[in-house]
Amino acid sequence: MEDVSARSILVVDDEANIRQLLTDYLHRDGFDVEEAVSGEQALDALARRVPDLIILDVRLPGIDGFETLRRIRKTSDVYVLMLTARSEESDTLIGLEVGADDYVSKPFSPREVVARVRTLLRRRGGIAPADDRREFVGLSLDTTRHEIFADGATVMLTALEFDLLDALTSAPGRVFTRRQLIERVWGWDFYGDERIVDVHIRKLRSAIFDAADDPRFIATVRGVGYKFIGVQQ
């Protein structure tokens, strides 16, 4: 078993039985777990200490999970795994658009949640870069400092979005299938919906001032996947 010492998880759910179930399984795997029953409590906890990962339920009293995540993303790129209702596919899509890194649908297996947590945390630090800095016309990427500049402006990305751009720019012109990007960014053992790639590509394009219908950086290869087409400097 890999070392998870000092790995902290914040579980945010208003149902005590779900919090207890997740906490028990996470503790069993060696994680340090803090609980919150609302979005407000989660934000207070985040202000005191930034965990390695947040498990965040969509349906919360007061500030719901979506708004909580929006506020989190204003100050932090901490990994967020959202708990969504199986019957509401829109919850999944909205969560990914707002900034979730992954999702699990209720009802869920606690073992599946722990597996997803481990998959995300193994990505901490991102993909090992081939070089520290990559320069393209209109886009600059520093893989050591995790800095992005598009048209001279600083770009704020989540850790997952950064790793996705890192993967694409590591081989300009190469076509990556969705499965290849999932294996490089999410991990080979990810078993969720491959459409998660499309949602994050859309968010990434928006962040770097790119457009799907007239791309400068990320082109869609229909029926296959994506490739980076930026012009190197």
PDB file of C-alpha atoms in Angstrom:
ATOM      1  CA  MET A   1       0.000   0.000   0.000  1.00  0.00           C
ATOM      2  CA  GLU A   2       1.331   3.432  -0.917  1.00  0.00           C
ATOM      3  CA  ASP A   3       2.158   5.932   1.772  1.00  0.00           C
ATOM      4  CA  VAL A   4      -0.773   8.207   2.560  1.00  0.00           C
ATOM      5  CA  SER A   5       0.696   9.692   5.728  1.00  0.00           C
ATOM      6  CA  ALA A   6      -0.356  13.307   6.251  1.00  0.00           C
ATOM      7  CA  ARG A   7      -2.907  13.029   3.432  1.00  0.00           C
ATOM      8  CA  SER A   8      -5.924  14.958   4.661  1.00  0.00           C
ATOM      9  CA  ILE A   9      -9.474  14.632   3.364  1.00  0.00           C
ATOM     10  CA  LEU A  10     -12.404  16.963   4.041  1.00  0.00           C
ATOM     11  CA  VAL A  11     -15.753  15.144   3.761  1.00  0.00           C
ATOM     12  CA  VAL A  12     -18.688  17.514   3.214  1.00  0.00           C
ATOM     13  CA  ASP A  13     -22.160  15.965   3.446  1.00  0.00           C
ATOM     14  CA  ASP A  14     -25.227  16.792   5.536  1.00  0.00           C
ATOM     15  CA  GLU A  15     -26.111  13.101   6.024  1.00  0.00           C
ATOM     16  CA  ALA A  16     -24.376  11.800   9.142  1.00  0.00           C
ATOM     17  CA  ASN A  17     -24.476   8.163   8.011  1.00  0.00           C
ATOM     18  CA  ILE A  18     -22.671   8.980   4.759  1.00  0.00           C
ATOM     19  CA  ARG A  19     -20.039  11.064   6.541  1.00  0.00           C
ATOM     20  CA  GLN A  20     -19.472   8.255   9.036  1.00  0.00           C
ATOM     21  CA  LEU A  21     -19.253   5.597   6.313  1.00  0.00           C
ATOM     22  CA  LEU A  22     -16.702   7.548   4.279  1.00  0.00           C
ATOM     23  CA  THR A  23     -14.729   8.556   7.346  1.00  0.00           C
ATOM     24  CA  ASP A  24     -14.492   4.948   8.531  1.00  0.00           C
ATOM     25  CA  TYR A  25     -13.229   3.695   5.170  1.00  0.00           C
ATOM     26  CA  LEU A  26     -10.791   6.581   4.712  1.00  0.00           C
ATOM     27  CA  HIS A  27      -9.420   6.175   8.251  1.00  0.00           C
ATOM     28  CA  ARG A  28      -8.991   2.467   7.576  1.00  0.00           C
ATOM     29  CA  ASP A  29      -6.774   3.392   4.621  1.00  0.00           C
ATOM     30  CA  GLY A  30      -4.671   5.748   6.721  1.00  0.00           C
ATOM     31  CA  PHE A  31      -6.149   9.119   5.764  1.00  0.00           C
ATOM     32  CA  ASP A  32      -6.631  12.028   8.141  1.00  0.00           C
ATOM     33  CA  VAL A  33     -10.306  13.014   7.835  1.00  0.00           C
ATOM     34  CA  GLU A  34     -12.213  16.155   8.822  1.00  0.00           C
ATOM     35  CA  GLU A  35     -15.980  16.455   8.427  1.00  0.00           C
ATOM     36  CA  ALA A  36     -18.322  19.306   7.541  1.00  0.00           C
ATOM     37  CA  VAL A  37     -22.118  19.271   7.352  1.00  0.00           C
ATOM     38  CA  SER A  38     -22.604  22.320   5.118  1.00  0.00           C
ATOM     39  CA  GLY A  39     -20.937  24.496   2.523  1.00  0.00           C
ATOM     40  CA  GLU A  40     -20.392  27.187   5.119  1.00  0.00           C
ATOM     41  CA  GLN A  41     -18.587  24.772   7.434  1.00  0.00           C
ATOM     42  CA  ALA A  42     -16.500  23.499   4.526  1.00  0.00           C
ATOM     43  CA  LEU A  43     -15.345  27.017   3.625  1.00  0.00           C
ATOM     44  CA  ASP A  44     -14.499  27.740   7.268  1.00  0.00           C
ATOM     45  CA  ALA A  45     -12.471  24.521   7.447  1.00  0.00           C
ATOM     46  CA  LEU A  46     -10.679  25.396   4.207  1.00  0.00           C
ATOM     47  CA  ALA A  47      -9.757  28.812   5.605  1.00  0.00           C
ATOM     48  CA  ARG A  48      -8.066  27.127   8.568  1.00  0.00           C
ATOM     49  CA  ARG A  49      -6.340  24.326   6.706  1.00  0.00           C
ATOM     50  CA  VAL A  50      -6.204  23.308   3.050  1.00  0.00           C
ATOM     51  CA  PRO A  51      -6.709  19.539   2.757  1.00  0.00           C
ATOM     52  CA  ASP A  52      -5.244  17.359   0.022  1.00  0.00           C
ATOM     53  CA  LEU A  53      -8.719  16.549  -1.276  1.00  0.00           C
ATOM     54  CA  ILE A  54     -12.356  17.457  -0.642  1.00  0.00           C
ATOM     55  CA  ILE A  55     -15.276  15.060  -1.025  1.00  0.00           C
ATOM     56  CA  LEU A  56     -18.211  17.391  -1.625  1.00  0.00           C
ATOM     57  CA  ASP A  57     -21.898  16.513  -1.860  1.00  0.00           C
ATOM     58  CA  VAL A  58     -23.959  18.492  -4.373  1.00  0.00           C
ATOM     59  CA  ARG A  59     -27.140  18.624  -2.308  1.00  0.00           C
ATOM     60  CA  LEU A  60     -26.242  20.640   0.780  1.00  0.00           C
ATOM     61  CA  PRO A  61     -28.434  22.891   2.927  1.00  0.00           C
ATOM     62  CA  GLY A  62     -27.800  26.614   2.591  1.00  0.00           C
ATOM     63  CA  ILE A  63     -24.898  27.044   0.182  1.00  0.00           C
ATOM     64  CA  ASP A  64     -25.175  24.036  -2.122  1.00  0.00           C
ATOM     65  CA  GLY A  65     -22.212  22.039  -3.419  1.00  0.00           C
ATOM     66  CA  PHE A  66     -21.990  23.956  -6.684  1.00  0.00           C
ATOM     67  CA  GLU A  67     -21.756  27.356  -5.012  1.00  0.00           C
ATOM     68  CA  THR A  68     -19.366  25.968  -2.402  1.00  0.00           C
ATOM     69  CA  LEU A  69     -17.116  24.712  -5.199  1.00  0.00           C
ATOM     70  CA  ARG A  70     -17.278  28.062  -7.018  1.00  0.00           C
ATOM     71  CA  ARG A  71     -16.053  29.786  -3.857  1.00  0.00           C
ATOM     72  CA  ILE A  72     -13.344  27.182  -3.305  1.00  0.00           C
ATOM     73  CA  ARG A  73     -12.050  27.674  -6.837  1.00  0.00           C
ATOM     74  CA  LYS A  74     -11.580  31.407  -6.225  1.00  0.00           C
ATOM     75  CA  THR A  75      -8.706  30.661  -3.860  1.00  0.00           C
ATOM     76  CA  SER A  76      -7.650  27.022  -4.213  1.00  0.00           C
ATOM     77  CA  ASP A  77      -6.895  24.312  -6.761  1.00  0.00           C
ATOM     78  CA  VAL A  78      -7.384  21.541  -4.168  1.00  0.00           C
ATOM     79  CA  TYR A  79      -8.707  18.315  -5.665  1.00  0.00           C
ATOM     80  CA  VAL A  80     -12.496  18.038  -5.383  1.00  0.00           C
ATOM     81  CA  LEU A  81     -14.443  14.790  -5.775  1.00  0.00           C
ATOM     82  CA  MET A  82     -18.168  15.509  -6.025  1.00  0.00           C
ATOM     83  CA  LEU A  83     -20.985  13.245  -4.881  1.00  0.00           C
ATOM     84  CA  THR A  84     -23.901  13.532  -7.311  1.00  0.00           C
ATOM     85  CA  ALA A  85     -27.325  11.923  -7.671  1.00  0.00           C
ATOM     86  CA  ARG A  86     -27.301   9.018 -10.119  1.00  0.00           C
ATOM     87  CA  SER A  87     -30.631  10.190 -11.565  1.00  0.00           C
ATOM     88  CA  GLU A  88     -29.362  13.714 -12.270  1.00  0.00           C
ATOM     89  CA  GLU A  89     -26.760  13.659 -15.045  1.00  0.00           C
ATOM     90  CA  SER A  90     -26.934  17.456 -15.124  1.00  0.00           C
ATOM     91  CA  ASP A  91     -25.405  17.532 -11.634  1.00  0.00           C
ATOM     92  CA  THR A  92     -22.322  15.773 -12.951  1.00  0.00           C
ATOM     93  CA  LEU A  93     -21.895  18.120 -15.902  1.00  0.00           C
ATOM     94  CA  ILE A  94     -22.455  21.261 -13.819  1.00  0.00           C
ATOM     95  CA  GLY A  95     -20.002  20.045 -11.186  1.00  0.00           C
ATOM     96  CA  LEU A  96     -17.293  19.437 -13.774  1.00  0.00           C
ATOM     97  CA  GLU A  97     -17.967  22.814 -15.379  1.00  0.00           C
ATOM     98  CA  VAL A  98     -17.660  24.578 -12.026  1.00  0.00           C
ATOM     99  CA  GLY A  99     -14.336  22.915 -11.270  1.00  0.00           C
ATOM    100  CA  ALA A 100     -14.742  19.394  -9.885  1.00  0.00           C
ATOM    101  CA  ASP A 101     -11.912  17.008 -10.715  1.00  0.00           C
ATOM    102  CA  ASP A 102     -14.003  13.844 -10.585  1.00  0.00           C
ATOM    103  CA  TYR A 103     -17.397  12.619  -9.422  1.00  0.00           C
ATOM    104  CA  VAL A 104     -19.088   9.581  -7.922  1.00  0.00           C
ATOM    105  CA  SER A 105     -22.833   8.978  -8.186  1.00  0.00           C
ATOM    106  CA  LYS A 106     -25.023   8.082  -5.220  1.00  0.00           C
ATOM    107  CA  PRO A 107     -25.646   5.382  -4.122  1.00  0.00           C
ATOM    108  CA  PHE A 108     -21.966   4.490  -4.193  1.00  0.00           C
ATOM    109  CA  SER A 109     -19.564   1.891  -2.924  1.00  0.00           C
ATOM    110  CA  PRO A 110     -17.271   3.396  -0.271  1.00  0.00           C
ATOM    111  CA  ARG A 111     -14.449   1.306  -1.732  1.00  0.00           C
ATOM    112  CA  GLU A 112     -15.023   3.042  -5.067  1.00  0.00           C
ATOM    113  CA  VAL A 113     -14.788   6.447  -3.388  1.00  0.00           C
ATOM    114  CA  VAL A 114     -11.498   5.512  -1.700  1.00  0.00           C
ATOM    115  CA  ALA A 115     -10.172   4.223  -5.034  1.00  0.00           C
ATOM    116  CA  ARG A 116     -11.083   7.509  -6.720  1.00  0.00           C
ATOM    117  CA  VAL A 117      -9.414   9.439  -3.896  1.00  0.00           C
ATOM    118  CA  ARG A 118      -6.223   7.425  -4.324  1.00  0.00           C
ATOM    119  CA  THR A 119      -6.264   7.911  -8.099  1.00  0.00           C
ATOM    120  CA  LEU A 120      -6.490  11.690  -7.736  1.00  0.00           C
ATOM    121  CA  LEU A 121      -3.852  11.915  -5.015  1.00  0.00           C
ATOM    122  CA  ARG A 122      -1.371   9.840  -7.016  1.00  0.00           C
ATOM    123  CA  ARG A 123      -1.452  12.709  -9.483  1.00  0.00           C
ATOM    124  CA  ARG A 124      -0.202  15.200  -6.887  1.00  0.00           C
ATOM    125  CA  GLY A 125       2.672  17.058  -8.441  1.00  0.00           C
ATOM    126  CA  GLY A 126       1.366  16.445 -11.928  1.00  0.00           C
ATOM    127  CA  ILE A 127       2.975  14.730 -14.900  1.00  0.00           C
ATOM    128  CA  ALA A 128       6.754  14.665 -14.918  1.00  0.00           C
ATOM    129  CA  PRO A 129       7.660  17.363 -17.465  1.00  0.00           C
ATOM    130  CA  ALA A 130      10.002  16.795 -20.358  1.00  0.00           C
ATOM    131  CA  ASP A 131      11.232  20.367 -19.920  1.00  0.00           C
ATOM    132  CA  ASP A 132      10.541  23.218 -17.521  1.00  0.00           C
ATOM    133  CA  ARG A 133       9.242  25.842 -19.911  1.00  0.00           C
ATOM    134  CA  ARG A 134       7.354  25.593 -23.197  1.00  0.00           C
ATOM    135  CA  GLU A 135       6.855  28.649 -25.363  1.00  0.00           C
ATOM    136  CA  PHE A 136       4.238  28.966 -28.076  1.00  0.00           C
ATOM    137  CA  VAL A 137       2.843  31.964 -29.908  1.00  0.00           C
ATOM    138  CA  GLY A 138       0.307  33.383 -27.453  1.00  0.00           C
ATOM    139  CA  LEU A 139       0.897  30.750 -24.783  1.00  0.00           C
ATOM    140  CA  SER A 140       3.641  30.068 -22.233  1.00  0.00           C
ATOM    141  CA  LEU A 141       3.762  27.091 -19.859  1.00  0.00           C
ATOM    142  CA  ASP A 142       6.164  26.663 -16.941  1.00  0.00           C
ATOM    143  CA  THR A 143       5.827  23.081 -15.700  1.00  0.00           C
ATOM    144  CA  THR A 144       8.024  23.591 -12.636  1.00  0.00           C
ATOM    145  CA  ARG A 145       6.261  26.665 -11.269  1.00  0.00           C
ATOM    146  CA  HIS A 146       2.848  25.616 -12.582  1.00  0.00           C
ATOM    147  CA  GLU A 147       2.448  28.965 -14.322  1.00  0.00           C
ATOM    148  CA  ILE A 148       0.466  29.656 -17.487  1.00  0.00           C
ATOM    149  CA  PHE A 149       0.374  32.853 -19.537  1.00  0.00           C
ATOM    150  CA  ALA A 150      -2.013  33.312 -22.454  1.00  0.00           C
ATOM    151  CA  ASP A 151      -1.647  36.454 -24.579  1.00  0.00           C
ATOM    152  CA  GLY A 152       0.485  37.879 -21.779  1.00  0.00           C
ATOM    153  CA  ALA A 153      -2.138  37.356 -19.059  1.00  0.00           C
ATOM    154  CA  THR A 154      -1.760  34.988 -16.122  1.00  0.00           C
ATOM    155  CA  VAL A 155      -4.129  32.044 -16.410  1.00  0.00           C
ATOM    156  CA  MET A 156      -5.564  30.309 -13.348  1.00  0.00           C
ATOM    157  CA  LEU A 157      -6.087  26.573 -13.835  1.00  0.00           C
ATOM    158  CA  THR A 158      -6.992  23.761 -11.495  1.00  0.00           C
ATOM    159  CA  ALA A 159      -4.292  21.144 -10.939  1.00  0.00           C
ATOM    160  CA  LEU A 160      -6.124  18.755 -13.234  1.00  0.00           C
ATOM    161  CA  GLU A 161      -6.527  21.321 -16.013  1.00  0.00           C
ATOM    162  CA  PHE A 162      -2.824  22.141 -15.755  1.00  0.00           C
ATOM    163  CA  ASP A 163      -1.916  18.472 -16.103  1.00  0.00           C
ATOM    164  CA  LEU A 164      -4.222  18.156 -19.107  1.00  0.00           C
ATOM    165  CA  LEU A 165      -2.509  21.079 -20.841  1.00  0.00           C
ATOM    166  CA  ASP A 166       0.867  19.658 -19.782  1.00  0.00           C
ATOM    167  CA  ALA A 167       0.013  16.355 -21.480  1.00  0.00           C
ATOM    168  CA  LEU A 168      -1.150  17.997 -24.710  1.00  0.00           C
ATOM    169  CA  THR A 169       1.803  20.395 -24.995  1.00  0.00           C
ATOM    170  CA  SER A 170       4.309  17.634 -24.255  1.00  0.00           C
ATOM    171  CA  ALA A 171       3.819  16.377 -27.824  1.00  0.00           C
ATOM    172  CA  PRO A 172       2.572  19.143 -30.172  1.00  0.00           C
ATOM    173  CA  GLY A 173       0.813  17.709 -33.200  1.00  0.00           C
ATOM    174  CA  ARG A 174       0.229  14.299 -31.617  1.00  0.00           C
ATOM    175  CA  VAL A 175      -3.377  13.158 -31.463  1.00  0.00           C
ATOM    176  CA  PHE A 176      -4.377  11.915 -28.018  1.00  0.00           C
ATOM    177  CA  THR A 177      -7.476   9.772 -27.647  1.00  0.00           C
ATOM    178  CA  ARG A 178      -9.712  10.423 -24.669  1.00  0.00           C
ATOM    179  CA  ARG A 179      -8.553   7.171 -23.096  1.00  0.00           C
ATOM    180  CA  GLN A 180      -4.885   8.163 -23.517  1.00  0.00           C
ATOM    181  CA  LEU A 181      -5.538  11.513 -21.846  1.00  0.00           C
ATOM    182  CA  ILE A 182      -7.428   9.817 -19.032  1.00  0.00           C
ATOM    183  CA  GLU A 183      -4.541   7.414 -18.437  1.00  0.00           C
ATOM    184  CA  ARG A 184      -1.994  10.259 -18.409  1.00  0.00           C
ATOM    185  CA  VAL A 185      -3.993  12.745 -16.346  1.00  0.00           C
ATOM    186  CA  TRP A 186      -6.550  10.841 -14.261  1.00  0.00           C
ATOM    187  CA  GLY A 187      -4.645   7.549 -14.035  1.00  0.00           C
ATOM    188  CA  TRP A 188      -4.844   4.181 -15.753  1.00  0.00           C
ATOM    189  CA  ASP A 189      -7.328   2.856 -13.202  1.00  0.00           C
ATOM    190  CA  PHE A 190      -9.924   5.589 -13.799  1.00  0.00           C
ATOM    191  CA  TYR A 191     -13.213   3.932 -14.726  1.00  0.00           C
ATOM    192  CA  GLY A 192     -15.625   6.849 -15.022  1.00  0.00           C
ATOM    193  CA  ASP A 193     -17.237   8.395 -18.095  1.00  0.00           C
ATOM    194  CA  GLU A 194     -14.727   9.382 -20.802  1.00  0.00           C
ATOM    195  CA  ARG A 195     -16.822  12.499 -21.478  1.00  0.00           C
ATOM    196  CA  ILE A 196     -15.090  14.003 -18.456  1.00  0.00           C
ATOM    197  CA  VAL A 197     -12.255  14.807 -20.896  1.00  0.00           C
ATOM    198  CA  ASP A 198     -14.557  16.855 -23.141  1.00  0.00           C
ATOM    199  CA  VAL A 199     -15.813  18.937 -20.219  1.00  0.00           C
ATOM    200  CA  HIS A 200     -12.296  19.762 -19.023  1.00  0.00           C
ATOM    201  CA  ILE A 201     -11.086  20.507 -22.561  1.00  0.00           C
ATOM    202  CA  ARG A 202     -13.943  22.992 -22.897  1.00  0.00           C
ATOM    203  CA  LYS A 203     -12.974  24.667 -19.615  1.00  0.00           C
ATOM    204  CA  LEU A 204      -9.297  24.662 -20.578  1.00  0.00           C
ATOM    205  CA  ARG A 205     -10.026  26.286 -23.932  1.00  0.00           C
ATOM    206  CA  SER A 206     -12.016  29.024 -22.231  1.00  0.00           C
ATOM    207  CA  ALA A 207      -9.205  29.697 -19.759  1.00  0.00           C
ATOM    208  CA  ILE A 208      -6.514  30.084 -22.460  1.00  0.00           C
ATOM    209  CA  PHE A 209      -8.704  32.154 -24.812  1.00  0.00           C
ATOM    210  CA  ASP A 210      -9.083  29.375 -27.354  1.00  0.00           C
ATOM    211  CA  ALA A 211     -12.144  28.454 -29.417  1.00  0.00           C
ATOM    212  CA  ALA A 212     -13.307  25.041 -30.586  1.00  0.00           C
ATOM    213  CA  ASP A 213     -14.525  26.348 -33.963  1.00  0.00           C
ATOM    214  CA  ASP A 214     -11.322  28.309 -34.682  1.00  0.00           C
ATOM    215  CA  PRO A 215      -8.607  26.858 -32.439  1.00  0.00           C
ATOM    216  CA  ARG A 216      -5.170  28.361 -31.896  1.00  0.00           C
ATOM    217  CA  PHE A 217      -4.043  25.750 -29.390  1.00  0.00           C
ATOM    218  CA  ILE A 218      -6.302  22.715 -28.956  1.00  0.00           C
ATOM    219  CA  ALA A 219      -7.893  21.103 -31.994  1.00  0.00           C
ATOM    220  CA  THR A 220     -10.581  18.433 -31.960  1.00  0.00           C
ATOM    221  CA  VAL A 221      -9.902  15.391 -34.121  1.00  0.00           C
ATOM    222  CA  ARG A 222     -13.414  14.113 -34.662  1.00  0.00           C
ATOM    223  CA  GLY A 223     -14.002  10.544 -33.687  1.00  0.00           C
ATOM    224  CA  VAL A 224     -10.534  10.299 -32.151  1.00  0.00           C
ATOM    225  CA  GLY A 225      -9.625  12.928 -29.553  1.00  0.00           C
ATOM    226  CA  TYR A 226      -7.536  16.102 -29.306  1.00  0.00           C
ATOM    227  CA  LYS A 227      -4.174  17.511 -30.318  1.00  0.00           C
ATOM    228  CA  PHE A 228      -2.170  20.633 -29.490  1.00  0.00           C
ATOM    229  CA  ILE A 229      -1.561  22.818 -32.545  1.00  0.00           C
ATOM    230  CA  GLY A 230       0.145  25.856 -31.007  1.00  0.00           C
ATOM    231  CA  VAL A 231       3.089  27.312 -32.917  1.00  0.00           C
ATOM    232  CA  GLN A 232       6.349  26.918 -31.022  1.00  0.00           C
ATOM    233  CA  GLN A 233       8.638  29.911 -30.517  1.00  0.00           C
TER     234      GLN A 233
END
